[in-house]
Amino acid sequence: MYNSVIDDDLTVELTLKYQEGKDANNDPILAEIMDSFDLDQAISITYYGFQAPSITGKAPVGNLIADEDKGLKVGPVDVEPWFKDIGDDLGNLTFSVQQLTPEISPFLDGTMLDLNLAKDWNGRGNISVTATDPHGVSFTWFVSIHVLEKNDQPMVTNPRIIALDSESPTVPRTRDTIMGVWEWFDIDGDNEPTSHVIKWYLNGTHMPTYDNNIKVENVYAGQIWNYTIYPADNLGISGGEYGIPAHSPPVMIGNIPPRLNSASIKTLNPTTLTDLMASPGLWDDPETNVVTFNYLWEKKTQSGYESIGAPNSPILDHRFTTRGDTIRVKVWVSDGFSISEVRTSEVYIRNSAPYISSAKLMPSLVDENTGRVYIKDLIWGDPDGDLVTISYQWYVRGYPIAISDTWSEIQKTEGNWNYPANISVGITPYDSNNLPGVTFYLSVYVTPTDTDGDGLLDDANGNGKNDPNDDKDDDQDGFFDDWEIELKTNPKDRFDMPLDSDGDGLPDGDNKNSLAWMDLDDDNDGIPDIHPDNPDMNDPIWFDTRPKTASRPGDMDYDGKGDDQDEDIDGDGVLNEDDYAPRDASISKAPTEKETLWIQILTLLLVLLIIIAVFVFLYLVYNGTINLPTQAPPPVSGSDAEAIYDDDGPGVAKLPPMMDDADEMEELDNMSICSSCGDLVSVEEPMCPNCGAEFEDMEEEEDDEEELDFDDDDDDYED
């Protein structure tokens, strides 16, 4: 308390200084109170003061130590022991703190002091702590703070995955190499280390194989990859201290679409009966060998194309097409994730050929006795509704039979079949455009025959002969097949058999009983049909002239005398021994050769005409009516011809005087014609000088006249 007397009429300014406390360096902190007033009379001023709180020896004199990003290294710190006061004020002090450095924010929790430090800041700063007693008297103590530097771990931002081999880095595809990338920040300025702490995940599963690698090779479509990076500088990695983990967003590996270079329809020249088959061309997929081929069939219409057929089938059933359609197929390849480009191919549906759906060859069992084979139940059609005609080609033993191609049957007389053989027919339909369909073949085999059903085949091996194992009597009529064939009866028809007049089981045979098995006595009358030593019907030796009638031996001339005893069998008055034909009453001597006589007469007339013509020619030459050529005459053969020349003109060949007709005829009367060569021969000659034939009786040949040979004479007068 301070007391003083002030003069009147004065203005008084009063300053009161006192020590408020000490600073961090333990220097006094002074405070003052100032006041002023007019002094118009003497007053008495009294100031009452209370002792402010003060510090104790526990108050920090030096620096409080703090760790970067953490706060007081040893704390929080209780500030109450730092201050003291007298009286009752000691236990009633209140405390407050004040921020003096921006990076250091002190705060009290009761009497406990701690610091909020700016992130990643370190260095020195100050705070103040004030203690106030109940009277409002306070004391402030200033404290230095030293924030120690520490190693801050780096921070990773924007972690992501990129593709190294793909066309687009942001779209990794199959067989690409993916890599994790990010932005790196270190507040301490530390460089990013060359190694990292990374964990890779495939479809949510940790893949330890790839830990701490920034790359993953050969990824495949459909895989989902992501990673977590734990940021740390080199000091942090060695000390196991990491920053906040960073997670990349998941990335699905994209697919490389398969490639298809072409598509085609393999069916050539399709018709309405033809199924269409599509075929993809060359394709490839770098990811897999397992792909799916997709097909879409379409038919062209006036408005475009419309889908037809079974979905996704490489085959289009022919029932979806008609003649004149344009059909297109679309083909593409899928690997389960993406598809290739769509390839197309199209064809034109042509005229369909007609067809045979069924037919039968009848009868179903054929043997060598079957007389006709024919087609039954023939069913045909044409997908286009065209008119159909049918052509037939028959075959026996594989050889075509030349009969009309419109005949649906074949007769045995045309096919001439027997065992073994096969009979077949090719049936070909043609439509109205003459387009042939597929030939429909039917065939039946000729089976071996057992005509009489006795278990023995007529011809077991089909060689056409009666072999030891064959049935010798096919129709079981009692006559061997060989006999019936010889006698022209049917060995397979028991009602067509050889004649057996006496019923003895031996056929009557021919008119000479030429074979040993023939019946020598057809009527069984004891008289042989033909004499066994001389089977000549014209021989007068005794035999049965009525071999089919057993009542008598035969009487040709019906004279009551059997032919076997009759000296004139034919009753023509000529004995058998003198009769040229003893069994023909109209002939008793050898007939004249009438034809030879007429030939001789005609030949003689021709010779006479030639002779007359030659004489006429010679006469005309002789009298000059016919002139011979004027050139020198050719040599004239013979002693009776000579060349005669006229003095005034060219030489002319002339004949000597001709004989008169009487002399010529006399000479001809002494000539005869050879019956062997026809040459004119003197009747006095014993043989023909031309051919050497001997003349037994030249008088018999005098009536035979042949052509005279004037060749030598004619040659004498040729030009």
XYZ file of C-alpha atoms in Angstrom:
719
model
C 0.000 0.000 0.000
C 1.293 3.386 -0.915
C 0.093 6.622 0.880
C 0.868 10.194 -0.313
C -0.519 13.780 -0.001
C -1.009 15.668 -3.239
C -1.251 19.445 -3.583
C -4.509 20.943 -4.679
C -5.183 21.917 -8.272
C -2.711 19.499 -9.646
C -3.107 16.652 -12.198
C -1.537 13.577 -10.822
C -0.283 10.601 -12.915
C 0.615 7.606 -10.920
C 2.595 4.596 -12.174
C 3.075 1.528 -10.095
C 5.589 -1.055 -11.284
C 6.034 -4.508 -9.894
C 7.610 -7.858 -10.813
C 5.039 -10.087 -12.359
C 7.194 -13.181 -12.763
C 10.213 -14.533 -14.569
C 10.620 -15.611 -18.165
C 12.076 -18.826 -19.525
C 15.539 -17.440 -18.993
C 14.651 -16.745 -15.442
C 14.726 -12.978 -16.027
C 12.182 -10.829 -14.126
C 9.008 -9.958 -15.889
C 7.876 -6.467 -14.793
C 4.320 -5.198 -14.837
C 2.958 -1.737 -14.080
C -0.287 -0.032 -13.160
C -0.917 3.448 -14.442
C -3.613 5.906 -13.353
C -4.222 9.722 -13.478
C -6.693 12.168 -11.847
C -7.127 15.931 -11.052
C -6.058 16.923 -7.627
C -8.316 19.813 -6.497
C -7.854 19.175 -2.903
C -5.694 17.167 -0.812
C -6.742 13.522 -0.978
C -5.505 10.395 0.420
C -4.935 7.481 -2.072
C -4.652 3.966 -0.845
C -3.683 0.965 -3.078
C -4.282 -2.536 -1.863
C -2.117 -5.251 -3.502
C -2.051 -9.063 -3.435
C 1.019 -11.119 -4.095
C 0.847 -12.810 -7.520
C 1.548 -16.455 -7.925
C 5.152 -17.356 -8.672
C 7.021 -20.250 -10.065
C 8.650 -23.029 -8.252
C 11.772 -24.938 -8.955
C 9.760 -27.482 -10.905
C 8.951 -25.106 -13.684
C 10.977 -25.853 -16.795
C 13.835 -23.520 -17.161
C 15.099 -24.856 -20.494
C 13.182 -26.402 -23.448
C 10.359 -28.843 -23.392
C 11.142 -31.620 -25.947
C 8.491 -32.796 -28.401
C 8.490 -35.384 -31.236
C 7.422 -34.440 -34.729
C 3.860 -35.405 -35.505
C 3.387 -36.689 -31.956
C 3.550 -34.053 -29.189
C 5.581 -33.787 -26.010
C 8.132 -36.492 -25.861
C 7.393 -36.928 -22.144
C 3.918 -35.836 -21.464
C 1.358 -34.664 -20.931
C 2.980 -32.500 -18.208
C 1.205 -31.280 -15.044
C 1.708 -27.457 -14.812
C 0.309 -27.018 -11.262
C 3.619 -27.924 -9.570
C 5.239 -25.156 -11.569
C 3.498 -22.379 -9.524
C 3.120 -21.382 -5.906
C 1.200 -18.694 -3.938
C 0.649 -17.608 -0.361
C -2.253 -18.096 1.839
C -5.296 -19.706 0.602
C -4.533 -18.793 -2.964
C -2.156 -21.733 -3.418
C -4.798 -24.313 -3.844
C -7.086 -22.145 -5.838
C -4.948 -21.181 -8.830
C -6.314 -21.512 -12.316
C -4.169 -22.083 -15.380
C -4.263 -21.140 -19.058
C -1.908 -21.532 -22.042
C -1.288 -19.442 -25.088
C 0.031 -20.321 -28.548
C 3.035 -18.206 -29.442
C 4.305 -20.260 -32.451
C 1.782 -21.145 -35.202
C 3.000 -24.762 -35.538
C 2.674 -25.364 -31.793
C -0.780 -25.454 -30.279
C -0.714 -26.003 -26.489
C -3.791 -27.264 -24.670
C -4.667 -28.134 -21.114
C -6.639 -31.025 -19.879
C -7.221 -29.824 -16.312
C -3.693 -29.052 -15.245
C -2.130 -31.422 -17.825
C -0.300 -29.699 -20.664
C 0.204 -31.240 -24.100
C 0.887 -30.026 -27.606
C -0.786 -30.338 -30.988
C 2.000 -30.009 -33.538
C 1.641 -29.151 -37.187
C 2.083 -32.296 -39.280
C 5.601 -33.046 -40.385
C 6.889 -29.871 -38.702
C 9.960 -29.739 -36.525
C 11.979 -26.902 -34.965
C 11.770 -24.459 -32.028
C 8.899 -22.303 -30.677
C 7.299 -20.892 -27.532
C 4.166 -21.132 -25.491
C 3.065 -19.356 -22.298
C 1.443 -20.791 -19.200
C -0.418 -18.377 -16.864
C -1.416 -19.099 -13.278
C -4.180 -16.834 -11.794
C -5.131 -16.650 -8.128
C -8.639 -16.102 -6.869
C -8.024 -12.383 -6.706
C -7.342 -12.225 -10.370
C -3.702 -11.772 -9.864
C -1.802 -13.900 -12.345
C 1.649 -14.886 -13.197
C 2.736 -16.008 -16.712
C 5.583 -18.337 -17.356
C 7.043 -18.619 -20.895
C 8.201 -22.030 -22.041
C 10.433 -22.877 -25.029
C 9.408 -25.903 -27.102
C 11.886 -27.922 -29.209
C 10.180 -30.239 -31.725
C 12.611 -32.956 -32.719
C 12.834 -34.015 -36.386
C 11.831 -37.593 -37.290
C 11.909 -39.762 -40.538
C 8.542 -39.389 -42.209
C 7.365 -42.301 -44.347
C 6.444 -41.456 -47.931
C 2.958 -41.355 -49.308
C 1.633 -43.110 -52.445
C -1.255 -41.650 -54.393
C -3.158 -42.784 -57.514
C -2.041 -46.408 -57.522
C -3.145 -48.113 -60.774
C -2.352 -50.904 -63.273
C -1.183 -50.393 -66.850
C -0.445 -52.784 -69.756
C 3.009 -52.803 -71.288
C 2.251 -54.856 -74.453
C -1.290 -53.847 -75.349
C -2.308 -51.314 -77.920
C -3.945 -49.373 -75.127
C -2.010 -49.077 -71.807
C -5.232 -48.757 -69.881
C -6.758 -51.939 -71.392
C -4.548 -54.940 -70.670
C -5.267 -58.029 -72.751
C -4.352 -61.663 -72.815
C -0.626 -62.397 -72.663
C 0.104 -58.810 -71.754
C 2.489 -57.823 -68.973
C 0.792 -55.623 -66.402
C 2.653 -53.212 -64.063
C 1.708 -51.237 -60.975
C 2.355 -47.488 -61.123
C 1.648 -44.634 -58.654
C 2.669 -41.098 -57.576
C 5.369 -40.938 -54.859
C 5.687 -38.194 -52.193
C 8.116 -37.945 -49.266
C 7.925 -34.858 -47.025
C 11.459 -35.420 -46.007
C 12.552 -35.269 -49.599
C 13.748 -38.837 -49.569
C 14.099 -40.510 -52.951
C 11.810 -43.366 -53.913
C 13.574 -46.666 -53.256
C 14.194 -49.186 -56.009
C 12.365 -51.929 -54.149
C 8.825 -51.834 -52.859
C 6.607 -53.737 -50.571
C 3.689 -54.912 -52.792
C 1.122 -57.649 -52.570
C -0.704 -58.777 -55.765
C -4.200 -60.256 -55.766
C -5.826 -62.416 -58.529
C -9.594 -62.554 -58.372
C -9.334 -61.480 -54.715
C -6.765 -64.128 -53.760
C -3.273 -63.162 -52.626
C -0.634 -64.416 -55.081
C 2.634 -64.691 -53.104
C 4.507 -65.563 -56.292
C 4.327 -61.967 -57.398
C 5.018 -60.265 -53.991
C 7.273 -57.194 -54.141
C 7.240 -57.226 -57.974
C 5.825 -54.315 -59.845
C 5.089 -56.502 -62.931
C 2.982 -59.582 -63.665
C 3.526 -61.361 -66.981
C 1.213 -63.449 -69.217
C -2.129 -62.496 -67.847
C -5.262 -63.929 -69.461
C -8.656 -62.664 -70.367
C -11.175 -62.631 -67.569
C -8.614 -62.411 -64.763
C -9.068 -59.600 -62.240
C -5.845 -58.172 -60.801
C -5.142 -55.538 -58.110
C -2.333 -54.793 -55.659
C -1.582 -53.091 -52.310
C 1.591 -51.060 -51.864
C 3.050 -50.255 -48.482
C 5.011 -46.972 -48.976
C 8.378 -46.651 -47.210
C 11.681 -44.964 -47.843
C 14.919 -46.842 -47.520
C 15.144 -46.088 -43.798
C 11.583 -47.118 -43.277
C 12.027 -50.394 -45.205
C 15.064 -51.290 -43.112
C 13.283 -50.342 -39.930
C 9.989 -51.927 -40.886
C 8.190 -48.589 -40.838
C 5.678 -47.942 -43.599
C 3.368 -45.264 -44.618
C -0.313 -45.616 -45.223
C -0.987 -48.605 -47.547
C -2.375 -47.690 -50.984
C -4.762 -49.987 -52.909
C -5.031 -50.040 -56.684
C -8.482 -50.417 -58.217
C -9.086 -53.914 -59.699
C -8.541 -54.350 -63.432
C -10.105 -57.095 -65.573
C -7.824 -58.429 -68.268
C -9.393 -57.794 -71.644
C -9.703 -60.338 -74.444
C -8.038 -60.325 -77.863
C -10.839 -61.140 -80.310
C -10.291 -64.205 -82.481
C -9.704 -63.631 -86.183
C -11.585 -65.352 -89.041
C -10.355 -64.719 -92.551
C -13.211 -66.224 -94.597
C -16.259 -68.462 -94.755
C -17.670 -70.616 -97.534
C -20.516 -72.958 -98.417
C -18.950 -76.264 -99.338
C -21.976 -77.653 -101.179
C -21.391 -77.169 -104.910
C -24.321 -76.531 -107.260
C -26.905 -77.165 -104.528
C -30.453 -78.141 -105.324
C -33.593 -78.360 -103.250
C -32.570 -81.910 -102.338
C -29.158 -80.859 -101.073
C -28.347 -79.866 -97.498
C -26.032 -76.875 -97.375
C -22.873 -77.039 -95.277
C -20.966 -73.944 -94.184
C -17.254 -74.035 -93.493
C -15.190 -71.368 -91.719
C -11.883 -70.425 -93.245
C -8.609 -70.021 -91.424
C -8.874 -68.584 -87.916
C -6.591 -67.888 -84.982
C -6.827 -66.799 -81.376
C -3.654 -65.946 -79.423
C -5.316 -66.836 -76.147
C -6.877 -70.226 -76.666
C -7.470 -73.099 -79.034
C -10.998 -73.522 -77.759
C -13.427 -71.361 -79.689
C -17.049 -71.529 -80.719
C -18.157 -71.172 -84.323
C -21.406 -69.360 -84.869
C -23.635 -69.616 -87.944
C -26.661 -67.713 -89.192
C -28.474 -68.828 -92.353
C -30.481 -66.281 -94.322
C -32.637 -66.244 -97.452
C -32.726 -63.278 -99.759
C -36.120 -61.653 -100.143
C -37.381 -58.526 -101.859
C -36.922 -56.558 -98.645
C -33.530 -57.977 -97.697
C -32.500 -61.151 -95.891
C -34.520 -63.175 -93.407
C -33.225 -65.829 -91.035
C -33.995 -69.485 -91.776
C -32.959 -72.910 -90.523
C -31.798 -74.185 -87.185
C -29.995 -71.563 -85.083
C -26.220 -71.716 -84.945
C -25.926 -74.811 -87.134
C -23.316 -75.290 -89.871
C -25.877 -77.313 -91.886
C -29.017 -75.945 -93.500
C -31.605 -78.627 -94.149
C -32.733 -78.707 -97.788
C -36.344 -78.416 -96.673
C -35.726 -74.718 -95.988
C -34.818 -74.037 -99.629
C -36.680 -73.860 -102.910
C -35.500 -73.634 -106.488
C -34.241 -70.144 -107.339
C -33.434 -69.106 -103.749
C -30.302 -67.148 -102.909
C -29.040 -68.453 -99.563
C -26.436 -66.682 -97.436
C -24.598 -67.831 -94.346
C -22.893 -65.625 -91.760
C -20.021 -67.125 -89.799
C -18.080 -65.748 -86.842
C -15.869 -67.087 -84.068
C -16.236 -66.532 -80.334
C -13.735 -67.317 -77.598
C -16.171 -66.709 -74.746
C -15.274 -63.036 -74.294
C -15.352 -61.484 -77.753
C -16.119 -62.379 -81.344
C -14.334 -62.122 -84.651
C -15.450 -60.228 -87.690
C -18.495 -61.725 -89.426
C -17.752 -63.469 -92.731
C -20.406 -64.336 -95.332
C -20.907 -66.652 -98.292
C -23.928 -67.302 -100.504
C -25.151 -69.791 -103.136
C -27.970 -70.110 -105.645
C -30.358 -73.069 -105.349
C -30.608 -74.916 -108.644
C -33.130 -77.281 -110.173
C -33.456 -80.482 -108.166
C -33.251 -83.844 -109.814
C -36.205 -86.208 -109.502
C -35.824 -89.249 -107.305
C -36.950 -92.824 -106.847
C -37.909 -93.500 -103.268
C -38.819 -97.174 -103.508
C -39.570 -100.038 -105.884
C -39.749 -103.823 -105.860
C -38.509 -106.431 -108.296
C -40.990 -109.248 -108.757
C -41.075 -112.126 -108.335
C -38.787 -112.047 -105.347
C -37.632 -115.615 -106.092
C -36.534 -116.288 -109.655
C -35.365 -119.544 -111.169
C -34.631 -120.583 -114.702
C -38.313 -121.386 -115.255
C -39.446 -117.853 -114.414
C -40.756 -116.339 -117.612
C -41.027 -112.661 -116.619
C -39.422 -110.273 -114.150
C -41.118 -106.921 -113.558
C -41.075 -103.813 -111.368
C -43.784 -103.269 -108.799
C -44.709 -100.447 -106.402
C -42.477 -97.845 -108.045
C -42.652 -94.568 -106.087
C -40.953 -91.435 -107.424
C -41.110 -87.681 -106.961
C -39.582 -84.332 -107.812
C -38.909 -81.678 -105.157
C -39.664 -78.926 -107.657
C -42.924 -80.465 -108.845
C -41.576 -81.129 -112.340
C -43.066 -83.747 -114.647
C -41.067 -86.971 -114.315
C -40.370 -89.678 -116.875
C -38.773 -93.026 -116.041
C -36.050 -94.856 -117.979
C -35.188 -98.529 -117.421
C -32.005 -100.420 -118.201
C -32.109 -104.157 -117.643
C -29.032 -106.306 -116.997
C -28.452 -110.049 -116.896
C -25.119 -111.201 -115.468
C -24.037 -107.563 -115.518
C -24.519 -107.171 -119.266
C -27.096 -104.666 -120.554
C -30.078 -106.066 -122.410
C -30.990 -104.190 -125.581
C -34.677 -103.608 -125.073
C -36.747 -100.442 -124.916
C -35.876 -98.132 -122.022
C -39.589 -97.635 -121.382
C -40.220 -101.276 -120.465
C -40.702 -101.934 -116.807
C -40.430 -105.696 -117.311
C -38.195 -108.210 -119.076
C -39.120 -111.563 -120.554
C -36.917 -114.631 -120.288
C -36.777 -114.769 -124.067
C -35.040 -111.382 -123.880
C -32.839 -111.996 -120.856
C -32.165 -115.720 -121.392
C -31.300 -116.251 -117.735
C -30.475 -119.435 -115.892
C -28.639 -120.411 -112.771
C -26.286 -118.924 -111.733
C -27.141 -115.398 -112.826
C -28.442 -112.148 -111.461
C -31.094 -109.962 -113.012
C -30.927 -106.264 -112.248
C -32.442 -103.054 -113.463
C -31.381 -99.430 -113.180
C -34.319 -97.050 -112.865
C -33.475 -93.439 -113.728
C -35.980 -90.595 -113.349
C -35.793 -87.501 -115.582
C -37.562 -84.207 -114.952
C -39.060 -81.886 -117.578
C -35.651 -80.218 -117.992
C -34.142 -83.630 -118.824
C -32.208 -83.519 -115.553
C -31.577 -87.111 -114.443
C -31.963 -88.219 -110.874
C -29.963 -90.851 -109.061
C -30.359 -94.260 -110.675
C -32.233 -96.664 -108.416
C -30.971 -100.244 -108.711
C -32.855 -103.444 -108.015
C -31.454 -106.941 -108.298
C -32.605 -110.520 -107.918
C -30.548 -113.686 -108.163
C -31.616 -116.697 -110.183
C -31.847 -119.611 -107.798
C -31.130 -123.245 -108.724
C -34.208 -125.207 -109.809
C -35.672 -128.456 -108.493
C -38.494 -128.928 -110.960
C -39.878 -132.164 -109.538
C -39.171 -131.307 -105.884
C -37.249 -134.502 -105.252
C -34.393 -132.719 -103.468
C -32.031 -132.990 -106.425
C -31.251 -129.725 -108.196
C -31.755 -129.699 -111.930
C -28.342 -128.062 -112.434
C -26.528 -127.539 -109.146
C -23.525 -125.657 -110.531
C -25.299 -123.959 -113.424
C -23.014 -125.303 -116.137
C -25.928 -126.438 -118.316
C -24.948 -130.096 -118.089
C -26.215 -133.095 -116.190
C -23.325 -133.585 -113.796
C -23.153 -136.590 -111.439
C -24.825 -134.633 -108.627
C -27.597 -133.206 -110.822
C -31.111 -134.596 -111.230
C -31.054 -136.771 -114.384
C -34.844 -136.534 -114.778
C -35.830 -132.984 -113.846
C -39.604 -133.392 -114.348
C -39.724 -137.000 -113.087
C -41.638 -138.218 -116.143
C -39.498 -141.358 -116.452
C -37.366 -140.093 -119.334
C -33.852 -138.779 -118.857
C -33.301 -135.097 -119.587
C -30.706 -135.948 -122.242
C -33.267 -138.117 -124.051
C -35.883 -135.357 -124.025
C -33.417 -132.748 -125.275
C -32.439 -135.037 -128.145
C -36.058 -135.746 -129.031
C -37.131 -132.069 -128.687
C -39.438 -132.462 -125.702
C -39.339 -130.316 -122.549
C -37.277 -131.998 -119.796
C -38.881 -129.727 -117.210
C -42.511 -130.475 -118.154
C -43.784 -133.864 -117.050
C -46.665 -133.573 -119.496
C -44.331 -133.066 -122.449
C -42.470 -136.363 -122.919
C -41.057 -138.454 -125.778
C -43.284 -140.980 -127.586
C -43.117 -144.492 -126.146
C -45.483 -146.537 -128.313
C -45.139 -149.792 -126.404
C -44.764 -148.186 -122.938
C -41.578 -150.047 -122.168
C -39.820 -146.946 -120.816
C -37.627 -146.531 -123.882
C -38.494 -143.681 -126.232
C -39.315 -144.611 -129.809
C -36.338 -142.638 -131.070
C -35.728 -141.185 -134.518
C -36.314 -142.910 -137.896
C -32.898 -144.541 -137.759
C -32.701 -145.271 -134.029
C -29.366 -143.493 -134.143
C -28.699 -143.576 -130.400
C -28.202 -146.660 -128.275
C -30.897 -145.791 -125.768
C -33.662 -145.559 -128.403
C -36.270 -148.353 -128.605
C -35.355 -150.675 -131.514
C -38.867 -152.147 -131.588
C -41.282 -149.298 -130.959
C -44.441 -151.427 -131.165
C -42.883 -154.419 -129.396
C -44.065 -156.755 -132.194
C -40.776 -158.605 -132.383
C -39.830 -156.999 -135.704
C -37.010 -154.459 -135.414
C -37.830 -150.962 -136.582
C -34.482 -150.733 -138.379
C -32.185 -153.662 -139.243
C -29.370 -153.298 -136.724
C -26.669 -154.115 -139.264
C -27.880 -151.832 -142.051
C -30.291 -149.092 -140.872
C -31.083 -147.810 -144.367
C -34.714 -147.243 -145.178
C -34.082 -147.896 -148.877
C -32.209 -151.138 -148.276
C -34.366 -154.151 -149.124
C -33.115 -156.003 -146.041
C -35.991 -157.070 -143.868
C -37.392 -154.586 -141.225
C -40.695 -153.375 -139.757
C -42.332 -150.896 -142.106
C -45.024 -150.198 -139.564
C -42.912 -149.775 -136.419
C -45.696 -148.118 -134.428
C -48.307 -150.842 -135.102
C -47.793 -154.210 -133.465
C -50.577 -156.084 -135.378
C -48.491 -156.780 -138.507
C -45.066 -156.071 -139.878
C -46.226 -153.603 -142.556
C -47.505 -153.830 -146.165
C -46.658 -150.698 -148.146
C -48.435 -151.679 -151.343
C -51.315 -153.396 -149.540
C -50.902 -156.539 -151.624
C -51.411 -158.848 -148.662
C -47.754 -159.753 -148.568
C -45.693 -158.372 -145.753
C -42.966 -155.982 -146.741
C -40.451 -158.293 -145.140
C -41.408 -160.981 -147.710
C -42.561 -158.792 -150.618
C -40.172 -158.765 -153.638
C -41.822 -155.553 -154.903
C -42.467 -153.510 -151.784
C -43.854 -150.370 -153.480
C -45.893 -152.333 -156.073
C -44.533 -150.443 -159.081
C -43.824 -153.644 -161.074
C -40.087 -153.364 -160.614
C -38.310 -155.784 -158.345
C -36.734 -154.308 -155.285
C -33.271 -155.248 -156.538
C -33.832 -153.366 -159.828
C -35.929 -150.529 -158.384
C -34.058 -147.217 -157.985
C -36.485 -146.394 -155.121
C -38.044 -149.645 -153.859
C -40.314 -147.821 -151.414
C -41.517 -145.154 -153.848
C -43.917 -146.451 -156.512
C -43.488 -143.279 -158.569
C -39.764 -143.854 -159.157
C -38.232 -146.941 -160.744
C -35.106 -145.597 -162.415
C -32.732 -142.711 -161.891
C -34.280 -139.408 -163.002
C -32.919 -137.521 -166.013
C -31.030 -134.420 -165.157
C -33.349 -131.992 -166.900
C -31.510 -129.000 -165.728
C -28.243 -130.209 -167.318
C -29.964 -130.763 -170.690
C -31.351 -127.262 -170.837
C -27.968 -125.795 -169.939
C -26.383 -127.766 -172.796
C -29.005 -126.544 -175.286
C -28.595 -122.907 -174.283
C -24.830 -123.206 -174.423
C -24.936 -124.603 -177.982
C -27.212 -121.800 -179.149
C -24.818 -119.223 -177.695
C -21.862 -120.779 -179.484
C -23.698 -120.745 -182.801
C -24.546 -117.052 -182.388
C -20.890 -116.262 -181.731
C -19.768 -118.192 -184.824
C -22.264 -116.374 -187.019
C -21.169 -113.004 -185.648
C -17.512 -113.757 -186.372
C -18.236 -114.810 -189.957
C -20.281 -111.668 -190.572
C -17.449 -109.504 -189.274
C -14.846 -111.197 -191.395
C -17.012 -110.907 -194.486
C -17.509 -107.156 -193.955
C -13.766 -106.682 -193.574
C -13.101 -108.748 -196.677
C -15.390 -106.822 -198.972
C -14.147 -103.499 -197.644
C -17.220 -102.419 -195.757
C -15.055 -102.240 -192.625
C -11.599 -100.714 -193.092
C -8.816 -101.773 -190.815
C -6.308 -99.154 -189.505
C -3.818 -97.794 -192.076
C -0.735 -98.465 -190.014
C 1.451 -101.437 -190.663
C -0.376 -104.620 -189.947
C 0.625 -106.655 -186.929
C 2.285 -109.975 -187.407
C -0.152 -112.605 -188.553
C 0.182 -116.019 -186.951
C -0.586 -119.185 -188.807
C 0.362 -120.484 -192.216
C -2.835 -119.400 -193.942
C -2.424 -115.619 -193.362
C -0.101 -113.190 -195.085
C 0.322 -109.469 -195.461
C -0.657 -108.071 -198.871
C 0.310 -104.546 -199.937
C -1.166 -102.456 -202.770
C 1.233 -100.562 -204.973
C -0.636 -97.257 -204.853
C -1.844 -97.146 -201.256
C -0.942 -97.995 -197.696
C -0.517 -101.618 -196.777
C -3.729 -103.406 -195.852
C -3.910 -106.773 -194.174
C -5.998 -109.134 -196.211
C -7.195 -112.629 -195.426
C -6.811 -115.517 -197.791
C -9.969 -116.737 -199.488
C -12.387 -118.211 -196.912
C -13.710 -121.754 -197.012
C -17.177 -122.182 -198.287
C -19.987 -123.156 -195.942
C -20.150 -126.738 -197.140
C -16.552 -127.440 -196.244
C -16.988 -125.856 -192.848
C -20.056 -127.849 -191.963
C -18.342 -131.049 -193.035
C -15.502 -130.299 -190.692
C -17.897 -129.619 -187.797
C -19.620 -132.961 -188.368
C -16.344 -134.686 -187.461
C -16.051 -132.834 -184.140
C -17.467 -133.561 -180.652
C -17.641 -131.525 -177.375
C -15.724 -132.733 -174.297
C -18.167 -133.172 -171.392
C -15.451 -132.270 -168.874
C -13.978 -129.055 -170.228
C -16.379 -128.194 -173.074
C -13.642 -128.022 -175.709
C -14.325 -129.074 -179.382
C -12.519 -132.368 -179.974
C -12.247 -134.614 -183.041
C -14.283 -137.753 -182.698
C -11.223 -139.732 -183.671
C -9.323 -138.650 -180.551
C -9.244 -141.242 -177.677
C -8.942 -138.477 -175.049
C -9.423 -134.720 -174.810
C -6.182 -132.966 -175.793
C -7.188 -130.024 -173.577
C -8.074 -131.615 -170.193
C -6.927 -135.235 -170.713
C -10.373 -136.773 -170.175
C -10.721 -140.269 -171.707
C -13.653 -140.966 -174.021
C -15.182 -144.381 -173.555
C -17.901 -143.934 -176.017
C -17.519 -140.858 -178.164
C -20.772 -141.622 -179.895
C -22.666 -140.820 -176.670
C -21.138 -137.410 -176.700
C -21.872 -136.534 -180.297
C -25.133 -134.917 -179.273
C -23.303 -132.658 -176.816
C -22.194 -129.499 -178.500
C -20.193 -126.838 -176.829
C -18.854 -123.469 -177.749
C -16.191 -123.582 -180.460
C -12.881 -122.003 -179.566
C -11.933 -119.483 -182.215
C -9.497 -117.620 -180.042
C -6.464 -118.553 -182.127
C -8.132 -117.607 -185.372
C -9.418 -114.364 -183.930
C -5.954 -113.463 -182.694
C -4.704 -113.775 -186.299
C -6.972 -110.924 -187.331
C -6.786 -108.561 -184.393
C -5.736 -104.991 -185.199
